mmCIF file of C-alpha atoms and ligand atoms in Angstrom:
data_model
loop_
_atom_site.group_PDB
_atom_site.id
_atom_site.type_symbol
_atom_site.label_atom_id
_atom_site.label_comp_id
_atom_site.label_asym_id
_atom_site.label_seq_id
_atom_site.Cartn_x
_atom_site.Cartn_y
_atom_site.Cartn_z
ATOM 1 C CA UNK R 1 55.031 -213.172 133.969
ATOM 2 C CA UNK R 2 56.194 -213.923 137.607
ATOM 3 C CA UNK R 3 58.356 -216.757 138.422
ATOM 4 C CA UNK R 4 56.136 -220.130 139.428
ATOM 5 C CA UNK R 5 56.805 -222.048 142.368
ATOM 6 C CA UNK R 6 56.153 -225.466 142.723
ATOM 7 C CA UNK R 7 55.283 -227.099 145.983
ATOM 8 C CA UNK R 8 54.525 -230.867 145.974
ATOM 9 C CA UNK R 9 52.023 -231.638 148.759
ATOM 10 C CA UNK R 10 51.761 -235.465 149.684
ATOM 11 C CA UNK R 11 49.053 -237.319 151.505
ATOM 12 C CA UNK R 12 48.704 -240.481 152.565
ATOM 13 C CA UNK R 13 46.024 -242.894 151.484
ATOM 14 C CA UNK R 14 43.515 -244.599 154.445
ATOM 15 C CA UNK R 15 45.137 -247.556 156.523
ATOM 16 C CA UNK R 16 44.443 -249.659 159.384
ATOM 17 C CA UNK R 17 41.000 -250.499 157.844
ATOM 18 C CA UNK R 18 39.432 -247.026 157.468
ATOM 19 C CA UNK R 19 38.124 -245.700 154.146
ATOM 20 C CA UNK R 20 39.523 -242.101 154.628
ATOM 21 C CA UNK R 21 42.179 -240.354 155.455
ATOM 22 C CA UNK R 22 42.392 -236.879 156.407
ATOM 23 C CA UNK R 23 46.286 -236.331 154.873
ATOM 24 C CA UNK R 24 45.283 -237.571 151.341
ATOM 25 C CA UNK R 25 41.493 -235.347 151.695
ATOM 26 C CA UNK R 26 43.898 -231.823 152.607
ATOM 27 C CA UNK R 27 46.097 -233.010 149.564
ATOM 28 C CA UNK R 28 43.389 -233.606 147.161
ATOM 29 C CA UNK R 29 41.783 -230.459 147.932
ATOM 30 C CA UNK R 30 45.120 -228.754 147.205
ATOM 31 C CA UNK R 31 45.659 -230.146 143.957
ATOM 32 C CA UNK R 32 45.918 -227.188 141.400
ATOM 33 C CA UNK R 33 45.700 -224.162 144.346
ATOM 34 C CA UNK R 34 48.052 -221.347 143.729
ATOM 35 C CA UNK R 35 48.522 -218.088 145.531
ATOM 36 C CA UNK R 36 50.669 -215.110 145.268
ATOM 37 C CA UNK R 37 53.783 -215.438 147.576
ATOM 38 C CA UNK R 38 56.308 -212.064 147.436
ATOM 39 C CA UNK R 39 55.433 -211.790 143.661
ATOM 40 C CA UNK R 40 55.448 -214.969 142.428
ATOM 41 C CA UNK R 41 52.817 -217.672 141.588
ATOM 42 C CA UNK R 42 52.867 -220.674 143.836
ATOM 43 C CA UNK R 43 51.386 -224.069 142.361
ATOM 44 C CA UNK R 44 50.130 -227.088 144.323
ATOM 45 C CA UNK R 45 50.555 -230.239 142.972
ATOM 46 C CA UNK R 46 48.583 -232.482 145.054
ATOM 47 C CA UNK R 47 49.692 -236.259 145.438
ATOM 48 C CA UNK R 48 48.677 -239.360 147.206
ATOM 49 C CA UNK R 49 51.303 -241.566 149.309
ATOM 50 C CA UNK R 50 50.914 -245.493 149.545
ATOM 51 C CA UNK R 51 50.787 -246.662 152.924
ATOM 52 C CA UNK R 52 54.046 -249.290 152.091
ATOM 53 C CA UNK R 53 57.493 -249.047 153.051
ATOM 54 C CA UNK R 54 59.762 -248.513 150.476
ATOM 55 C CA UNK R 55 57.106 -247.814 147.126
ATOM 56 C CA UNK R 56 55.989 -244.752 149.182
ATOM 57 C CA UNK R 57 59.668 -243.550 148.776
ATOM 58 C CA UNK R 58 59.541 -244.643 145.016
ATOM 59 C CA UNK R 59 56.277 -242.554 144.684
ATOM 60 C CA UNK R 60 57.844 -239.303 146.238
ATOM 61 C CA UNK R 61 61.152 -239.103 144.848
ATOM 62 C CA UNK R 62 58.680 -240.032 140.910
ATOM 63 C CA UNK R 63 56.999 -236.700 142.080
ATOM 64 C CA UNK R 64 59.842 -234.867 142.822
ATOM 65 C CA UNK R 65 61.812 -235.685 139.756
ATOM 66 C CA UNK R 66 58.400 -234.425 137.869
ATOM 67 C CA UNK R 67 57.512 -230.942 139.485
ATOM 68 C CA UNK R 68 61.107 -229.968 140.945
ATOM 69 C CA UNK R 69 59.602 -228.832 143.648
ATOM 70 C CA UNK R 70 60.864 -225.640 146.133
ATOM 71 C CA UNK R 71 59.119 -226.944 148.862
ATOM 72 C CA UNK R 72 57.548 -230.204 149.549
ATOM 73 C CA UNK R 73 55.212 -231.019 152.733
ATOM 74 C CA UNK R 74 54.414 -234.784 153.409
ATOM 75 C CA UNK R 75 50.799 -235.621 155.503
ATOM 76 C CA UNK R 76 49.714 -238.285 157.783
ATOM 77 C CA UNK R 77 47.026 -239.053 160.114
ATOM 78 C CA UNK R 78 48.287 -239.365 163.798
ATOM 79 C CA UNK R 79 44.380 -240.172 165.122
ATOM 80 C CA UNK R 80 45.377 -239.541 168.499
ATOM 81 C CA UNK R 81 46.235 -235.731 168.099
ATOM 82 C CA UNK R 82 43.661 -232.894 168.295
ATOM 83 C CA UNK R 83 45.716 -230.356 166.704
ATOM 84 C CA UNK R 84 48.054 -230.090 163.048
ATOM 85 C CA UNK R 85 51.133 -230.758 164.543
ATOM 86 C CA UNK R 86 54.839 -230.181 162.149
ATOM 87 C CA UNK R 87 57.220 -232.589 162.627
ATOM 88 C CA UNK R 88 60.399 -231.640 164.064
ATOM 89 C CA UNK R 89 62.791 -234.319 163.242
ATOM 90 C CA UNK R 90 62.559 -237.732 161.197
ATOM 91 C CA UNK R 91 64.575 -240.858 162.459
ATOM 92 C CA UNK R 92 66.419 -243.439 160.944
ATOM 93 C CA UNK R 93 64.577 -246.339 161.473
ATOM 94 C CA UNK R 94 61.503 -248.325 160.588
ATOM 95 C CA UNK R 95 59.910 -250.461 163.462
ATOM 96 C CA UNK R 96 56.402 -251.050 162.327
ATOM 97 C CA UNK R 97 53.419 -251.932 164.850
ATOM 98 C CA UNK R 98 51.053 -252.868 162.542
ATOM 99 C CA UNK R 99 51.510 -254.299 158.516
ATOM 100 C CA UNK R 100 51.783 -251.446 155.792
ATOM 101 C CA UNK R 101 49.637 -252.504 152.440
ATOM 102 C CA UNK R 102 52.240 -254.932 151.328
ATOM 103 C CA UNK R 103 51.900 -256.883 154.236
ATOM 104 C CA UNK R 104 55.379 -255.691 155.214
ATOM 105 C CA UNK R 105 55.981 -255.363 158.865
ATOM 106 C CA UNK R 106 59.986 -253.854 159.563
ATOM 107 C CA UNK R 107 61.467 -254.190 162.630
ATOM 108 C CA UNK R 108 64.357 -252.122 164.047
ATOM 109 C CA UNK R 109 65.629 -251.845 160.327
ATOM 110 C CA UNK R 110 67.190 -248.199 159.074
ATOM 111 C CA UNK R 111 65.004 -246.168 156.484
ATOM 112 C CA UNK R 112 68.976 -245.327 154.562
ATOM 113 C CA UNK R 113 71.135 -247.820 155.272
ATOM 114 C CA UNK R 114 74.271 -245.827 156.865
ATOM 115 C CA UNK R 115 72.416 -242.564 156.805
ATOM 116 C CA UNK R 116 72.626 -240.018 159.470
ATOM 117 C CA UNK R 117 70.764 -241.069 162.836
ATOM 118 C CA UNK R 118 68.038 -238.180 162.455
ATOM 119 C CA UNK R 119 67.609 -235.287 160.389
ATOM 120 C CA UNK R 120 65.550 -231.701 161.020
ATOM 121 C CA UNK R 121 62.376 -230.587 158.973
ATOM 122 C CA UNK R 122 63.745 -227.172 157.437
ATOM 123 C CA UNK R 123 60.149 -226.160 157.562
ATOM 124 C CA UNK R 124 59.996 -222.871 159.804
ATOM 125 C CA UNK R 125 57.895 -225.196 162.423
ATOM 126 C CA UNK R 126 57.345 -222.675 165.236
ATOM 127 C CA UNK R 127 56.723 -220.059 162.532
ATOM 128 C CA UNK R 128 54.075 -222.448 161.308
ATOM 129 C CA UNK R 129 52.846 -222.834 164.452
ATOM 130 C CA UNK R 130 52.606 -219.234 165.708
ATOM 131 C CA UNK R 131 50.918 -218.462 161.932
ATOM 132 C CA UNK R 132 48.111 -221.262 162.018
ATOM 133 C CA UNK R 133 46.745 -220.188 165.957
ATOM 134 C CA UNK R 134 46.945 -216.598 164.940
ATOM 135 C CA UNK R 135 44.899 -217.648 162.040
ATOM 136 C CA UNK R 136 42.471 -220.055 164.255
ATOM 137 C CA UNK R 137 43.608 -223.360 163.550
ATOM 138 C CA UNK R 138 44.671 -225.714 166.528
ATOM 139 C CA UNK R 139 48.826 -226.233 166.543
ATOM 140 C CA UNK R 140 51.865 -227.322 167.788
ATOM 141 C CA UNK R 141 54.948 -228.664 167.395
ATOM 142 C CA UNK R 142 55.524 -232.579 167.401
ATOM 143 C CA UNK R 143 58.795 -234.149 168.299
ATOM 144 C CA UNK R 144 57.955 -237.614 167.228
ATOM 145 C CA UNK R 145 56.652 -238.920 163.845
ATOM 146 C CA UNK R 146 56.611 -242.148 165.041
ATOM 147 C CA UNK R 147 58.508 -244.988 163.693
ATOM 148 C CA UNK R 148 56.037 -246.534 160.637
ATOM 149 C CA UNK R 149 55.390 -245.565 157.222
ATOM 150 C CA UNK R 150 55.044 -241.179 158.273
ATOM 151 C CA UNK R 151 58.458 -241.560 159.649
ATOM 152 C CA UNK R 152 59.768 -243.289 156.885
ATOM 153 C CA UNK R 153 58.755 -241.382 154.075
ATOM 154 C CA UNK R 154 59.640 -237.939 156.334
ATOM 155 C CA UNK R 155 63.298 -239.370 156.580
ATOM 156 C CA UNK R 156 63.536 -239.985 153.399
ATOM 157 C CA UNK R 157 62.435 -236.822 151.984
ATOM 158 C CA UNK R 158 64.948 -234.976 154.363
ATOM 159 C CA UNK R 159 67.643 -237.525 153.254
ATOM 160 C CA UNK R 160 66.851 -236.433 149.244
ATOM 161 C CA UNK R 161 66.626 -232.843 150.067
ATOM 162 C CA UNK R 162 70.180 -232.481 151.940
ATOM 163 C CA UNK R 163 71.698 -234.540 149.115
ATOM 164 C CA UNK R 164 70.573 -232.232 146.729
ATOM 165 C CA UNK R 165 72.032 -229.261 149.153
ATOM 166 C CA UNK R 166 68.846 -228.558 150.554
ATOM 167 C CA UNK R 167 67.804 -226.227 147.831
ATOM 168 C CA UNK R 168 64.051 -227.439 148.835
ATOM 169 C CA UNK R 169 62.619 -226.758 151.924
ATOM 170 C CA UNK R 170 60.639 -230.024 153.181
ATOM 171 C CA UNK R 171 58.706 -231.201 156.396
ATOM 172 C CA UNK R 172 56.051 -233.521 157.430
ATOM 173 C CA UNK R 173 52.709 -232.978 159.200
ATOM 174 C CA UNK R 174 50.520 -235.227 161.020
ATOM 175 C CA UNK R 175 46.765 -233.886 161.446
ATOM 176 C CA UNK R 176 44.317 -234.951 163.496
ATOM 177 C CA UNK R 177 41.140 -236.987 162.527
ATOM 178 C CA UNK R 178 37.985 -235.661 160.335
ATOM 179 C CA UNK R 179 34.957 -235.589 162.690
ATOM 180 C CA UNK R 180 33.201 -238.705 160.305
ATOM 181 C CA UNK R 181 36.355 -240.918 161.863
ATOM 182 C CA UNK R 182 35.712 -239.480 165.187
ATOM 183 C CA UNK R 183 32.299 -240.097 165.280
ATOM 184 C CA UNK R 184 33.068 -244.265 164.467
ATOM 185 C CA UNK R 185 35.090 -243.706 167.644
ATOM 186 C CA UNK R 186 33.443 -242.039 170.634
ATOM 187 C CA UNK R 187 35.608 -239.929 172.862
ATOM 188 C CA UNK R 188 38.535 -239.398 170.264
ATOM 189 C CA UNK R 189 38.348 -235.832 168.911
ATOM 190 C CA UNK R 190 39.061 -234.516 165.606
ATOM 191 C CA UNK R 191 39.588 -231.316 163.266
ATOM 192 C CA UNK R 192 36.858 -230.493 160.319
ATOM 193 C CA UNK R 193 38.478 -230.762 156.921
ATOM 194 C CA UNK R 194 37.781 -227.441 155.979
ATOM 195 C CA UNK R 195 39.883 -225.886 158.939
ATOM 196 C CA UNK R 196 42.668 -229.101 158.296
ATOM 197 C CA UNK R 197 42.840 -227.275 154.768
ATOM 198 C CA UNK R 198 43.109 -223.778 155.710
ATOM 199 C CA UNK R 199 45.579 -224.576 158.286
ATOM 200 C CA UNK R 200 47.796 -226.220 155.650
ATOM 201 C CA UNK R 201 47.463 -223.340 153.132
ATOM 202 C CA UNK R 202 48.701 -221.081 155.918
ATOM 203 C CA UNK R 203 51.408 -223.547 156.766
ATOM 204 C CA UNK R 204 52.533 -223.576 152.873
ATOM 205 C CA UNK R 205 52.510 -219.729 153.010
ATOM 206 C CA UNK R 206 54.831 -219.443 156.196
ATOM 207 C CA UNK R 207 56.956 -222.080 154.599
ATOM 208 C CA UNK R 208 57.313 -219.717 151.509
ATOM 209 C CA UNK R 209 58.209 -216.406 153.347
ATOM 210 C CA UNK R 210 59.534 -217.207 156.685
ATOM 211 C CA UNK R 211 63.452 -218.156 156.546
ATOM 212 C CA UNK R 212 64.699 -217.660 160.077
ATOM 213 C CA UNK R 213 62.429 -219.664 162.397
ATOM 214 C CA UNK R 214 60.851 -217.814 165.640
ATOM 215 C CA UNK R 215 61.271 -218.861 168.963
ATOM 216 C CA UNK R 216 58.051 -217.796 169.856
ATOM 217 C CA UNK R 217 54.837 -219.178 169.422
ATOM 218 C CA UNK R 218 52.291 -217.688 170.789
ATOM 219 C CA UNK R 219 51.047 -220.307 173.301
ATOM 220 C CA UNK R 220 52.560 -221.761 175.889
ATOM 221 C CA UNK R 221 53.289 -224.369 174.937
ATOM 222 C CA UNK R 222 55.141 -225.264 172.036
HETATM 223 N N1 LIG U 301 49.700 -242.205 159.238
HETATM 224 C C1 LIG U 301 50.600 -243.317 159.508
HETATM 225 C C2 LIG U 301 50.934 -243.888 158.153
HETATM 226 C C3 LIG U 301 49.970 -243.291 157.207
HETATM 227 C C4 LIG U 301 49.322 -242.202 157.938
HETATM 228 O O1 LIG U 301 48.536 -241.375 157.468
HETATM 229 C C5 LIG U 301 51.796 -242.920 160.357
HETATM 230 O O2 LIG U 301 51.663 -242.005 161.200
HETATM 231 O O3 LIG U 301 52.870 -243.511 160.209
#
């Protein structure tokens, strides 16, 4: 028997009135996946994220505490991007445009009171990004997550991570919209959910093997 490795995958549920959400779809479909990753068995445990400040945070670390994770990836919808885009760095601090599901709207407020101003994904992000356009899927690296619920829970995951040493690797992702969203909103564009899917299952399998990031990423851009 080979060792198992657990990797929590999170997605968010729909907001801002839609009925889907392209971060909770990926997630569901990864719910029970598992692939061989330099001889060992790698397990998805697939997990939706409220959209509220604060029980979102309660919901990951429940998860955590349950599958002890090696890696965990967190997934949003940013609707305006075309591509899947890993986030480089999470911020400490909440400043919401809209209400989350609780009707909670924070402004200017930190995610961890006295935490650290910002802290790095220790996914291999250029790695991931090199991987998924060798592999056909649309990529690149994001330097903002925003500052609403996908920032918050992304700082908070890196804030539970280093405190436990960083023996996890963690990250968040923001994909683009499925083409049933971008077809309620002419000229937007959008990603089909079976390519948003593949591109995370490479992602998870970079994540595994790659421990040094690369510089390099095939594109020009980053
Ligand atoms: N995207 C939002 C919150 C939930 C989601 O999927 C964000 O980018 O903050």
């Amino acid at each position: 028997m080979s060792e198992a490795v657990n990797i929590l995958v999170m997605g968010f549920e729909p907001f801002e009135q839609d009925t889907i959400n392209p971060a909770w779809e990926v997630a569901r479909a990864l719910e029970g996946w598992s692939f061989e990753s330099e001889g060992r068995t790698a397990r998805v445990h697939g997990l939706q994220l409220p959209c509220v400040f604060g029980a979102s945070i309660a919901a990951l670390k429940q998860a955590m505490a349950q599958h002890q994770p090696q890696l965990v990836v967190c997934l949003g919808l940013a609707g305006t991007r075309n591509e899947i885009t890993p986030e480089r760095v999470a911020i400490n601090i909440d400043d919401a445009r809209i209400r989350d599901h609780a009707q909670a709207q924070p402004i200017d407020v930190p995610v961890v009171e006295g935490g650290p101003v910002a802290y790095w994904s220790t996914l291999p992000i250029k790695a991931i990004v090199r991987d998924l356009r060798a592999a056909g899927v649309p990529a690149s690296v994001s330097n903002t997550a925003g500052t609403f619920v996908c920032n918050h829970i992304f700082y908070a995951l890196m804030h539970a991570l280093a405190a436990e040493g960083n023996r996890a690797r963690g990250g968040f992702v923001h994909l683009p919209l499925l083409p049933e969203q971008s077809a309620r909103l002419p000229g937007t564009s959008s990603m089909a959910l079976s390519t948003q899917v593949e591109g995370i299952q490479q992602l998870l399998r970079t994540a595994l093997t790659v421990k040094a990031d690369v510089v390099e990423t095939g594109g020009k851009l980053h």
